[in-house]
Short mmCIF file of C-alpha atoms in Angstrom, two decimals:
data_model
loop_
_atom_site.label_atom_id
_atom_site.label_comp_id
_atom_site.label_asym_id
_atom_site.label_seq_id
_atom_site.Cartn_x
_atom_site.Cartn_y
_atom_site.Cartn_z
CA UNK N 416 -198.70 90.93 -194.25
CA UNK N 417 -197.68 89.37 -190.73
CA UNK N 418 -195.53 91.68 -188.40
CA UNK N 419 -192.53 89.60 -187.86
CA UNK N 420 -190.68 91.50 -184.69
CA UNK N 421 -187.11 91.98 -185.12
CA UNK N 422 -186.47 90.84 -181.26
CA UNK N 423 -182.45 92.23 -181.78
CA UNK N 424 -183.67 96.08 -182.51
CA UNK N 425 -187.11 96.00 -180.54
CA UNK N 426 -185.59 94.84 -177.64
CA UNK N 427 -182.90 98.25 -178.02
CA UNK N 428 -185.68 100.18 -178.53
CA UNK N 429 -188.03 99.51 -175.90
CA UNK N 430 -184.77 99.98 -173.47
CA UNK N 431 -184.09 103.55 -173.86
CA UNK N 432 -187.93 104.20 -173.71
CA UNK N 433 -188.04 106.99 -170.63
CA UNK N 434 -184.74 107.56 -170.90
CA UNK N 435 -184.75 111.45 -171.65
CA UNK N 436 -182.90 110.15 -175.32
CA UNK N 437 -184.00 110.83 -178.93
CA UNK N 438 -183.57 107.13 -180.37
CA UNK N 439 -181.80 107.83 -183.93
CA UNK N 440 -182.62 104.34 -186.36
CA UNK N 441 -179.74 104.60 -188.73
CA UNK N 442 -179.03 102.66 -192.02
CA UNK N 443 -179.04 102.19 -196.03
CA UNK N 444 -182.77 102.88 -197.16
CA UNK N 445 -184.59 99.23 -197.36
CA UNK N 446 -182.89 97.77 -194.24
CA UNK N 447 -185.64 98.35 -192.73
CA UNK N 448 -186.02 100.98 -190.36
CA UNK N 449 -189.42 101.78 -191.56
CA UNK N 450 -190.31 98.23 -190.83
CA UNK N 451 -188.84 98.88 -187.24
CA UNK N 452 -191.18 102.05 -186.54
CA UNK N 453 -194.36 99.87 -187.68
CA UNK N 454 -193.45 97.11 -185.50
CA UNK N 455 -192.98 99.00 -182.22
CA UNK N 456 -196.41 100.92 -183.15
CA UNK N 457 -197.75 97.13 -183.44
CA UNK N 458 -196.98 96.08 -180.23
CA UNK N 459 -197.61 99.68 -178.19
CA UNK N 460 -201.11 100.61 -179.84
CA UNK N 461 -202.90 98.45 -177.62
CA UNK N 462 -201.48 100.42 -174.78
CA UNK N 463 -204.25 102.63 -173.55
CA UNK N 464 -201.88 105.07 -171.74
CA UNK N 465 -199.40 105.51 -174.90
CA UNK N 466 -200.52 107.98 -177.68
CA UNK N 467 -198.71 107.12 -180.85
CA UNK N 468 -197.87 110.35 -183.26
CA UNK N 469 -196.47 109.05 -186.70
CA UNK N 470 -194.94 110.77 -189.55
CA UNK N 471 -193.43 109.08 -192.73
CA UNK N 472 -191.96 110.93 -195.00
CA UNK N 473 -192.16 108.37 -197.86
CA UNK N 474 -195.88 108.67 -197.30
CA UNK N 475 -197.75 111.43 -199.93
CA UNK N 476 -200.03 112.45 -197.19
CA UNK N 477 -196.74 114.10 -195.54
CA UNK N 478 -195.08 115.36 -198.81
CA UNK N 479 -196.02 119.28 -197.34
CA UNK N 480 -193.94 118.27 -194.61
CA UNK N 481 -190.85 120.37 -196.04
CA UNK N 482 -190.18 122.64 -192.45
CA UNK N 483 -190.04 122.08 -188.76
CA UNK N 484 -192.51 124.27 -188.35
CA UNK N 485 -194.97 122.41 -190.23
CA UNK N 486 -194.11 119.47 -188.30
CA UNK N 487 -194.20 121.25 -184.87
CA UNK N 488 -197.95 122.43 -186.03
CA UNK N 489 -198.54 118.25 -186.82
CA UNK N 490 -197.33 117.10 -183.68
CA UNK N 491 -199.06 119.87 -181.30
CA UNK N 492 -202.49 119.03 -182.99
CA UNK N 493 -202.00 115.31 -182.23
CA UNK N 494 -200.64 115.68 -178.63
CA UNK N 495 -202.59 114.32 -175.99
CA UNK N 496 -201.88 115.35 -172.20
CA UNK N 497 -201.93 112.87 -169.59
CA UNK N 498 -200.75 109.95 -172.01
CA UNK N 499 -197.36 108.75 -172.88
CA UNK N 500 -196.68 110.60 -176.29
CA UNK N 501 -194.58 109.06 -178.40
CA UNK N 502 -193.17 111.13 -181.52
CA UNK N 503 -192.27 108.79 -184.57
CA UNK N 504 -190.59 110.17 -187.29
CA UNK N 505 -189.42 108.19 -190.37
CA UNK N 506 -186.73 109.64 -193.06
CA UNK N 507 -186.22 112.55 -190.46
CA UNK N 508 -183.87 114.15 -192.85
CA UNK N 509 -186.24 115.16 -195.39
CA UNK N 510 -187.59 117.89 -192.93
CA UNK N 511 -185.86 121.13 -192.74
CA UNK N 512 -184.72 122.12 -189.36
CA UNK N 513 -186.38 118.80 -187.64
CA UNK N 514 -183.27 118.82 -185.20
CA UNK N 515 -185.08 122.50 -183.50
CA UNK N 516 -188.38 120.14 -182.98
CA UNK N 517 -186.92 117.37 -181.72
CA UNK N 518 -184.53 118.99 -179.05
CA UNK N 519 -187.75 121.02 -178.12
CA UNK N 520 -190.16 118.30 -177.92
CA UNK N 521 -187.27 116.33 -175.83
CA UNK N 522 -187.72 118.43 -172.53
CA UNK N 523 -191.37 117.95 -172.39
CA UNK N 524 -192.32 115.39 -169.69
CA UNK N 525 -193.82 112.40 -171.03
CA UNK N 526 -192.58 112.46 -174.69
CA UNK N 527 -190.34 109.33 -176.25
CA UNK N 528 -188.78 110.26 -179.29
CA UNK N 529 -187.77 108.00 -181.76
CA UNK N 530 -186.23 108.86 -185.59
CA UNK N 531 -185.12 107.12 -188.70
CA UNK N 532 -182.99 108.59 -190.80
CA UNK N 533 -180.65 107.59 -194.21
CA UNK N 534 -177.84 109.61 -194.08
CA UNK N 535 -174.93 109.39 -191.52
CA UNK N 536 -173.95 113.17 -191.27
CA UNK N 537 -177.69 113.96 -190.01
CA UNK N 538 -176.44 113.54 -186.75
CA UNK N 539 -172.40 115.21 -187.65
CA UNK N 540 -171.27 118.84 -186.66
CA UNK N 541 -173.51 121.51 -185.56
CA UNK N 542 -176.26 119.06 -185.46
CA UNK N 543 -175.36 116.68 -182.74
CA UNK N 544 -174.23 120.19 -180.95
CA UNK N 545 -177.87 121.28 -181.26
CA UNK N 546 -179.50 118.18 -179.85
CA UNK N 547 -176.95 118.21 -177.15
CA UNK N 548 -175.73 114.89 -177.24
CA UNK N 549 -179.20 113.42 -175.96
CA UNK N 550 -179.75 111.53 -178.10
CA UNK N 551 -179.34 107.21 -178.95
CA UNK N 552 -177.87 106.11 -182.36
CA UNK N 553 -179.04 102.22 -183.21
CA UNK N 554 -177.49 101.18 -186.39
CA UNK N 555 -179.87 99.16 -188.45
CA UNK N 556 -179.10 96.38 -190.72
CA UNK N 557 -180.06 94.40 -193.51
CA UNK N 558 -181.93 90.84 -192.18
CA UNK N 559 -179.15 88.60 -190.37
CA UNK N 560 -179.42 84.56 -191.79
CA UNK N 561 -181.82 83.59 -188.37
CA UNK N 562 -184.55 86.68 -189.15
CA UNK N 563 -184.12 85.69 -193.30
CA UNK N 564 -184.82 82.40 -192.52
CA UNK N 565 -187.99 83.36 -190.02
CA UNK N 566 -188.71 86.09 -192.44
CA UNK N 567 -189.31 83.69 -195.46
CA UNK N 568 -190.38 80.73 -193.72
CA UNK N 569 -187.39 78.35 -194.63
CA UNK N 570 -185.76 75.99 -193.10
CA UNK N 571 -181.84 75.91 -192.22
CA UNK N 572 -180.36 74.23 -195.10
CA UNK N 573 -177.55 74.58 -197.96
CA UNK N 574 -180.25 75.75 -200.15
CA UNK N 575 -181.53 78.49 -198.07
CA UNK N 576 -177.77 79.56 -197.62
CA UNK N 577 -177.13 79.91 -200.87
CA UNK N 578 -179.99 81.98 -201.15
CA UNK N 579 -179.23 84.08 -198.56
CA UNK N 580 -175.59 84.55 -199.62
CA UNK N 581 -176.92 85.01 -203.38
CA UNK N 582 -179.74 88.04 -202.75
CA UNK N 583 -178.73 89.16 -199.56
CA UNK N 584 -180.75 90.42 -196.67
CA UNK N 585 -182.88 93.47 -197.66
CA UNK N 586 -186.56 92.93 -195.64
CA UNK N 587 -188.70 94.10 -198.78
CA UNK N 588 -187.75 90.42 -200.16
CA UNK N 589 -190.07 88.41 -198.19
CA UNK N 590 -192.85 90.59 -200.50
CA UNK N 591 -191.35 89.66 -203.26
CA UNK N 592 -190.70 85.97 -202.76
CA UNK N 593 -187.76 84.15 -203.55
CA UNK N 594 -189.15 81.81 -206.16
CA UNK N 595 -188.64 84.33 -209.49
CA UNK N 596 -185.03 85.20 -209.98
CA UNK N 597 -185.27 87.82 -212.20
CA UNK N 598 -188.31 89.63 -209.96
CA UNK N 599 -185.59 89.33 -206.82
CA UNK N 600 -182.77 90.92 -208.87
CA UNK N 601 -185.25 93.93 -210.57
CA UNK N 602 -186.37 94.69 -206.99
CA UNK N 603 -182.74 94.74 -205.64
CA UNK N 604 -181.80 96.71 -208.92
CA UNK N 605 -184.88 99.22 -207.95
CA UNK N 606 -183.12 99.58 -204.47
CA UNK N 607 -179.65 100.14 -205.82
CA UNK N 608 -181.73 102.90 -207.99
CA UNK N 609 -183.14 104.63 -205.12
CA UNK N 610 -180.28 104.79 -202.95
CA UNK N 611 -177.68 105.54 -205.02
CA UNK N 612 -179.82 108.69 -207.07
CA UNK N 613 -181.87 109.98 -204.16
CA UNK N 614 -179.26 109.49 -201.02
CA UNK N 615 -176.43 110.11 -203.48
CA UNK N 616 -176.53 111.93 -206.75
CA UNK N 617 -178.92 114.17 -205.67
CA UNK N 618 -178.12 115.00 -202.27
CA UNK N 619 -174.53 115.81 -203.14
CA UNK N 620 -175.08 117.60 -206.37
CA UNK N 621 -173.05 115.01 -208.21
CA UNK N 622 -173.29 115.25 -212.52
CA UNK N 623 -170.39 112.46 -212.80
CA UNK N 624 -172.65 109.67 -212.51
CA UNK N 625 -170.55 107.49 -214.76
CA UNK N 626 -166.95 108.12 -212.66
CA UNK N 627 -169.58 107.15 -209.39
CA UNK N 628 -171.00 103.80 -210.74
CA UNK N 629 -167.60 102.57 -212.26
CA UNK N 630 -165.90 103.24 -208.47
CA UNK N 631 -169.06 101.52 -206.98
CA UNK N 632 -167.78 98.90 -209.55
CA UNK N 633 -164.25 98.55 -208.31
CA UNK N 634 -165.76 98.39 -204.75
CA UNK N 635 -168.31 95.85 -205.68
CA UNK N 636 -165.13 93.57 -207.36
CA UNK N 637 -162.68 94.55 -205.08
CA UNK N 638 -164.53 93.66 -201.58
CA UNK N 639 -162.66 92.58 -198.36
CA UNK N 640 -159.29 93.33 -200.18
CA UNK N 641 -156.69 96.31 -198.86
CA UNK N 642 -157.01 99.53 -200.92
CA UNK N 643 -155.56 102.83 -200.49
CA UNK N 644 -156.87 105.95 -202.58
CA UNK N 645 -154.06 106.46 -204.55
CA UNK N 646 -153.94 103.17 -205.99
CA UNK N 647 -157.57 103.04 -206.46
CA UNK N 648 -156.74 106.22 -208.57
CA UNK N 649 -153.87 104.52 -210.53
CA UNK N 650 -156.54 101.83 -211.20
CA UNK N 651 -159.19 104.30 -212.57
CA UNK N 652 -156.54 106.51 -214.79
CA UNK N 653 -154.86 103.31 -216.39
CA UNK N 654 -158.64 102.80 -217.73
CA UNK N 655 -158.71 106.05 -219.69
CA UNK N 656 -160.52 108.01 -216.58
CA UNK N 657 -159.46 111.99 -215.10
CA UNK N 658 -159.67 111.48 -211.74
CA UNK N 659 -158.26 113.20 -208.74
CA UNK N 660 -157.46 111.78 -205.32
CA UNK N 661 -159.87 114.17 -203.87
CA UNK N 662 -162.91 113.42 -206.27
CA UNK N 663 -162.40 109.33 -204.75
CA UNK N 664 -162.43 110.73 -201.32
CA UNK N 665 -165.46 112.27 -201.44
CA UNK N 666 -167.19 109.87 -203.58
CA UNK N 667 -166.17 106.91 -201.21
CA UNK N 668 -167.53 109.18 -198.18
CA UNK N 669 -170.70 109.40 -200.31
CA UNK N 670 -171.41 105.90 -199.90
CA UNK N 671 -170.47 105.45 -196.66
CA UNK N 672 -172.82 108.83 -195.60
CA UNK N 673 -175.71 106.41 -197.24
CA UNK N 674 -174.42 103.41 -195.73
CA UNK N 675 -174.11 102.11 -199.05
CA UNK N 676 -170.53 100.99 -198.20
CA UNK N 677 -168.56 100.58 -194.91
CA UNK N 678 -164.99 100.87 -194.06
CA UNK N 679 -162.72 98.59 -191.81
CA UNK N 680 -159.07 99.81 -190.73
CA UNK N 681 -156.20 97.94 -190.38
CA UNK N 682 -154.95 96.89 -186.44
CA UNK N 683 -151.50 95.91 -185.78
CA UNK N 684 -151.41 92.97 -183.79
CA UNK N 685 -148.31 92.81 -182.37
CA UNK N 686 -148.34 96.68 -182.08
CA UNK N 687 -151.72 96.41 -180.80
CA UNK N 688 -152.13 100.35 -182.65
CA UNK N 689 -154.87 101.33 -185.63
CA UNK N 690 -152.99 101.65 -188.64
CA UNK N 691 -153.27 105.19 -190.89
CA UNK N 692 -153.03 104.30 -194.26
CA UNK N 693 -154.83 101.24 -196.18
CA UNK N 694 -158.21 100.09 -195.52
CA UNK N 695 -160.85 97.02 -196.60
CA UNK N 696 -164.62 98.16 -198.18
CA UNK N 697 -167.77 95.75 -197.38
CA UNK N 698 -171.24 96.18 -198.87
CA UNK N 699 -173.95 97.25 -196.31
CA UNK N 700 -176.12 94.44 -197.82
CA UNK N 701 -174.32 91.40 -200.04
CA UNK N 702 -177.44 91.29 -202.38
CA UNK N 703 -176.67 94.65 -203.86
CA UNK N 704 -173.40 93.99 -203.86
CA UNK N 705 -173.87 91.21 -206.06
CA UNK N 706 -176.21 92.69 -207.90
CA UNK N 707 -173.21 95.08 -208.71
CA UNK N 708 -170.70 93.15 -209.50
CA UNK N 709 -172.83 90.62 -211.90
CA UNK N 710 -172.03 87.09 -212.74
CA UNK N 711 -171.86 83.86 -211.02
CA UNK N 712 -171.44 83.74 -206.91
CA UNK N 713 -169.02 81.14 -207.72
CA UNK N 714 -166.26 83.11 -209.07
CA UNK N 715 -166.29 85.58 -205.90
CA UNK N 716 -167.63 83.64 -203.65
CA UNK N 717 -165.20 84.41 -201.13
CA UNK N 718 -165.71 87.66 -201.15
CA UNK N 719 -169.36 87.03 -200.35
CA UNK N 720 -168.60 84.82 -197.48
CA UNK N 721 -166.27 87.43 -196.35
CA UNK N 722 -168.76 90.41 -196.45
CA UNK N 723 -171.84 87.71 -194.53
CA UNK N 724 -168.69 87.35 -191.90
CA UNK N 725 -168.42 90.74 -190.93
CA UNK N 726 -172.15 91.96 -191.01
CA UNK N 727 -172.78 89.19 -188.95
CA UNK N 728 -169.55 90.02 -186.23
CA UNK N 729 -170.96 93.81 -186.18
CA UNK N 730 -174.60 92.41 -184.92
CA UNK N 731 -172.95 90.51 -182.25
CA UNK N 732 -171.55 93.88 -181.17
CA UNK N 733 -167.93 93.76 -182.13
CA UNK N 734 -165.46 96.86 -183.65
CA UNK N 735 -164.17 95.06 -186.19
CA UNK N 736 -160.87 95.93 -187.57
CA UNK N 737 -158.35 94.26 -190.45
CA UNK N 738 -155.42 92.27 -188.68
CA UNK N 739 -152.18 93.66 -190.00
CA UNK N 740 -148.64 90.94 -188.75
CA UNK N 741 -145.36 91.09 -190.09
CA UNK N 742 -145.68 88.18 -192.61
CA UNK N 743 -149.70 88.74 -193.35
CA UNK N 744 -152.78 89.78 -192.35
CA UNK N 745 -155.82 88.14 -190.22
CA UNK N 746 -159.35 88.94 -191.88
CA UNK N 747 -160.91 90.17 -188.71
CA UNK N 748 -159.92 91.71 -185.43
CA UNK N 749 -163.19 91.53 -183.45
CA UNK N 750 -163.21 94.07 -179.75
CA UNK N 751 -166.07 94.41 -177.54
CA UNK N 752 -165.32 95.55 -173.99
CA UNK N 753 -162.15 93.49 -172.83
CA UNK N 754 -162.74 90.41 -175.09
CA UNK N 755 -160.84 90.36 -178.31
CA UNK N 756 -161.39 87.57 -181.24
CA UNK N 757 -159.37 86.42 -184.37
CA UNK N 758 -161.48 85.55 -187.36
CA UNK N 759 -159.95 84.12 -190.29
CA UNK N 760 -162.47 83.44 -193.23
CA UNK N 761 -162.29 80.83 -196.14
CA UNK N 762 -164.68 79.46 -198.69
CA UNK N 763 -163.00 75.80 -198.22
CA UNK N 764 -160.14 74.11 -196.11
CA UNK N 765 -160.02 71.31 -199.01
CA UNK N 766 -155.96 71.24 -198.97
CA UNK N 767 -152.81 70.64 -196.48
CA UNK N 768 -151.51 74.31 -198.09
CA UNK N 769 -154.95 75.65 -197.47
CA UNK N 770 -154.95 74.38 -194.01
CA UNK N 771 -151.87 75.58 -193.20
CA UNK N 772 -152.36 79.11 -194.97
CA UNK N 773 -155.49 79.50 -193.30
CA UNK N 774 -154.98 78.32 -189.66
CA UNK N 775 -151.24 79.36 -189.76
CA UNK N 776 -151.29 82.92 -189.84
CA UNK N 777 -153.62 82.67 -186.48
CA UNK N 778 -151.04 80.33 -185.16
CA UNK N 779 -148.58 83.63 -185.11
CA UNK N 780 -150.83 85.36 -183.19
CA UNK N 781 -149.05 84.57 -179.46
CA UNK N 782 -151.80 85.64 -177.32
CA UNK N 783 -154.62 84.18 -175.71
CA UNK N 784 -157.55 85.02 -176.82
CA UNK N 785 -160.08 83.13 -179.13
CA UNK N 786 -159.12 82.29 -182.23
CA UNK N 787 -161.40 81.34 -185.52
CA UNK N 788 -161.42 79.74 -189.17
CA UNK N 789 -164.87 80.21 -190.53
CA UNK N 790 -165.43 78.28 -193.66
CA UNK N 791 -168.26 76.50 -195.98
CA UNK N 792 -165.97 73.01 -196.01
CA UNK N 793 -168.95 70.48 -196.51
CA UNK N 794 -169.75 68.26 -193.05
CA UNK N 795 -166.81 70.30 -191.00
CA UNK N 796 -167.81 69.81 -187.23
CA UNK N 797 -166.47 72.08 -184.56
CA UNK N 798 -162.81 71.29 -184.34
CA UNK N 799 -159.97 72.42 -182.67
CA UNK N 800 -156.64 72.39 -184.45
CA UNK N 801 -153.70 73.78 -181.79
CA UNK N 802 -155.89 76.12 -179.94
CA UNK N 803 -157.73 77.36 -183.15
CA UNK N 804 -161.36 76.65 -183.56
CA UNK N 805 -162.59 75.48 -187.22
CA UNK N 806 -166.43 76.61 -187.78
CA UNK N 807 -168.78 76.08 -190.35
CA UNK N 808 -170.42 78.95 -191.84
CA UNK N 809 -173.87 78.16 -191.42
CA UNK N 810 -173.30 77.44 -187.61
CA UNK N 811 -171.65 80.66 -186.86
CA UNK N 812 -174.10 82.66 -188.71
CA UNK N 813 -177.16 80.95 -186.48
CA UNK N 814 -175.05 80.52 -183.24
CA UNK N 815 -171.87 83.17 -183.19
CA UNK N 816 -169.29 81.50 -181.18
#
């Protein structure tokens, strides 16, 4: 299978090479960290200065691996002095105690080190104490609609869109082709299986498996709108199900530790403050998502679009929060640095009222910066409507802004 080099992630890699950083690859399992790791071996191996030290621990030849002692022995049998070593390690957390060989292998000269890993509290606590802060966190995601498009070797149409929107973004696709429906949704389905059983169920001792996939459920059905815990509790009780406040806590944290789900807070606009209580879920890949919630995309595809929107604003390097104004809400309140950006998101703009819904709560918005409608309205053009800028999915999603 051709290497096809994720320019985005290689290029973040390659810049904190000599840095005196451990790189951390973050992200849902299948996103495709792994992929990542094999890529930057690809185009360093040919270096005859670099010695390349890999460890995977999806890989049976490593399945011994179980302390960092073990992997300390690995690593000091492979070293070579007078290169540049570079220590690759892939699913990190599967190694007892790998923190103690990282941190130690860190103050040797001419050592890169450079970690995947599937769970976001690998690097919480006493952890990030131990490594001492030294260390570079690159979140990975699922492909964005340019690499699934290079990835699969289609052109930029409404077709390839759909697809995209439909299955998602999940690398291990372009294996599996695109052509068989029901061989994209079993592979997607063996995904969901693996992440939400391994990084999960068993990782957090969990035996109510049924209360976990009907809230994965309600998150799945219930993407990009406001929800607070207790009312997600009220929802779950009036449906015949015991469940505490503190059981939906933890179970939501669950999927955010596996980066099954993220979380977006709400932002006052005009009180330019975070706000405490109320926040919107998104998938970390739409394809599981849908996958989840079944049916047709047409009955939710809003949502879809929605969820595409904000993976998409995170890559461009935006905190993203939900835009909270006294008579509504904006979809997205995108900062990065000193720039700030108002997304509003909509499957069509096929109405006056939908117009007006759409671009008017941006019009209350009295500041200015940038303001957005992103929608799939067939043969809409870049437009400007009082200072708000109308663009078409497909555009924003291969050019941003």
């Amino acid at each position: 299978m051709k290497m096809i080099t994720r320019r985005y992630y290689a290029d973040k890699l390659d810049a904190w090479i000599g840095k005196g950083q451990i790189i951390v690859l973050v992200g849902q399992r299948r996103v495709g960290k792994s992929y990542i790791l094999k890529d930057f071996i690809e185009r360093h191996k040919a270096d005859s200065q670099v010695n390349l030290i890999y460890v995977n621990k999806e890989r049976k030849q490593f399945d011994e691996f179980r302390t960092h002692e073990q992997l300390n022995a690995y690593i000091d049998a492979h070293l070579k002095p007078g290169l540049h070593n570079f220590i690759l390690i892939d699913e990190v957390q599967e190694i007892e105690g790998w923190e103690k060989s990282v941190r130690s292998y860190r103050l040797e000269d001419d050592i890169d080190i450079i970690v995947t890993g599937s769970n976001s509290k690998m690097l919480s606590g006493e952890l990030s104490t131990l490594i001492g802060g030294r260390y570079q966190e690159i979140r990975v995601q699922s492909l964005s609609y340019n690499e699934f498009i290079s990835f699969h070797g289609l052109k930029d149409n409404d077709e390839t869109l759909w697809k995209y929107l439909n299955y998602g973004g999940l690398p291990g696709l372009m294996q599996i082709g695109l052509d068989d429906d029901d061989l994209v949704w079993d592979y997607l389905r063996g995904v969901y299986h693996t992440v939400m059983f391994k990084d999960i169920v068993e990782r957090n001792s969990i035996r109510n498996v049924s209360l976990l996939k009907t809230l994965l459920r309600y998150f799945a059905d219930t993407t990009g709108k406001l929800n607070s815990i207790n009312n997600i509790c009220k929802y779950l009780k009036s449906g015949g199900l015991d469940v505490s406040i503190k059981s939906v806590t933890s179970y939501l944290g669950y999927f955010k530790d596996a980066y099954l789900l993220s979380s977006v807070e709400r932002y006052d606009v005009h009180g330019k403050r975070l706000l405490e209580s109320n926040e919107k879920v998104y998938f970390g890949d739409v394809g599981l998502r849908n996958l989840i919630a079944g049916g047709e995309r047409e009955g939710d595809i809003e949502k879809v679009i929605e969820t595409v929107v904000y993976r998409q604003l995170l890559r461009m390097g935006y905190k993203v929060s939900v835009g909270q104004l006294r008579a509504g809400e904006v979809d997205f309140v995108c900062a990065k640095h000193n720039e700030r950006v108002y997304v509003q998101v909509a499957y069509l703009i096929a109405s006056p009222e939908t117009e007006e819904r759409e671009f008017g709560c941006l019009d209350n918005i009295k500041d200015n910066y940038p303001k957005y409608v992103i929608s799939m309205t067939p043969l809409v053009r870049r437009s400007d409507r009082r200072g708000v800028t109308h663009l078409g999915l497909r555009e924003f999603l291969i050019n941003g802004f």
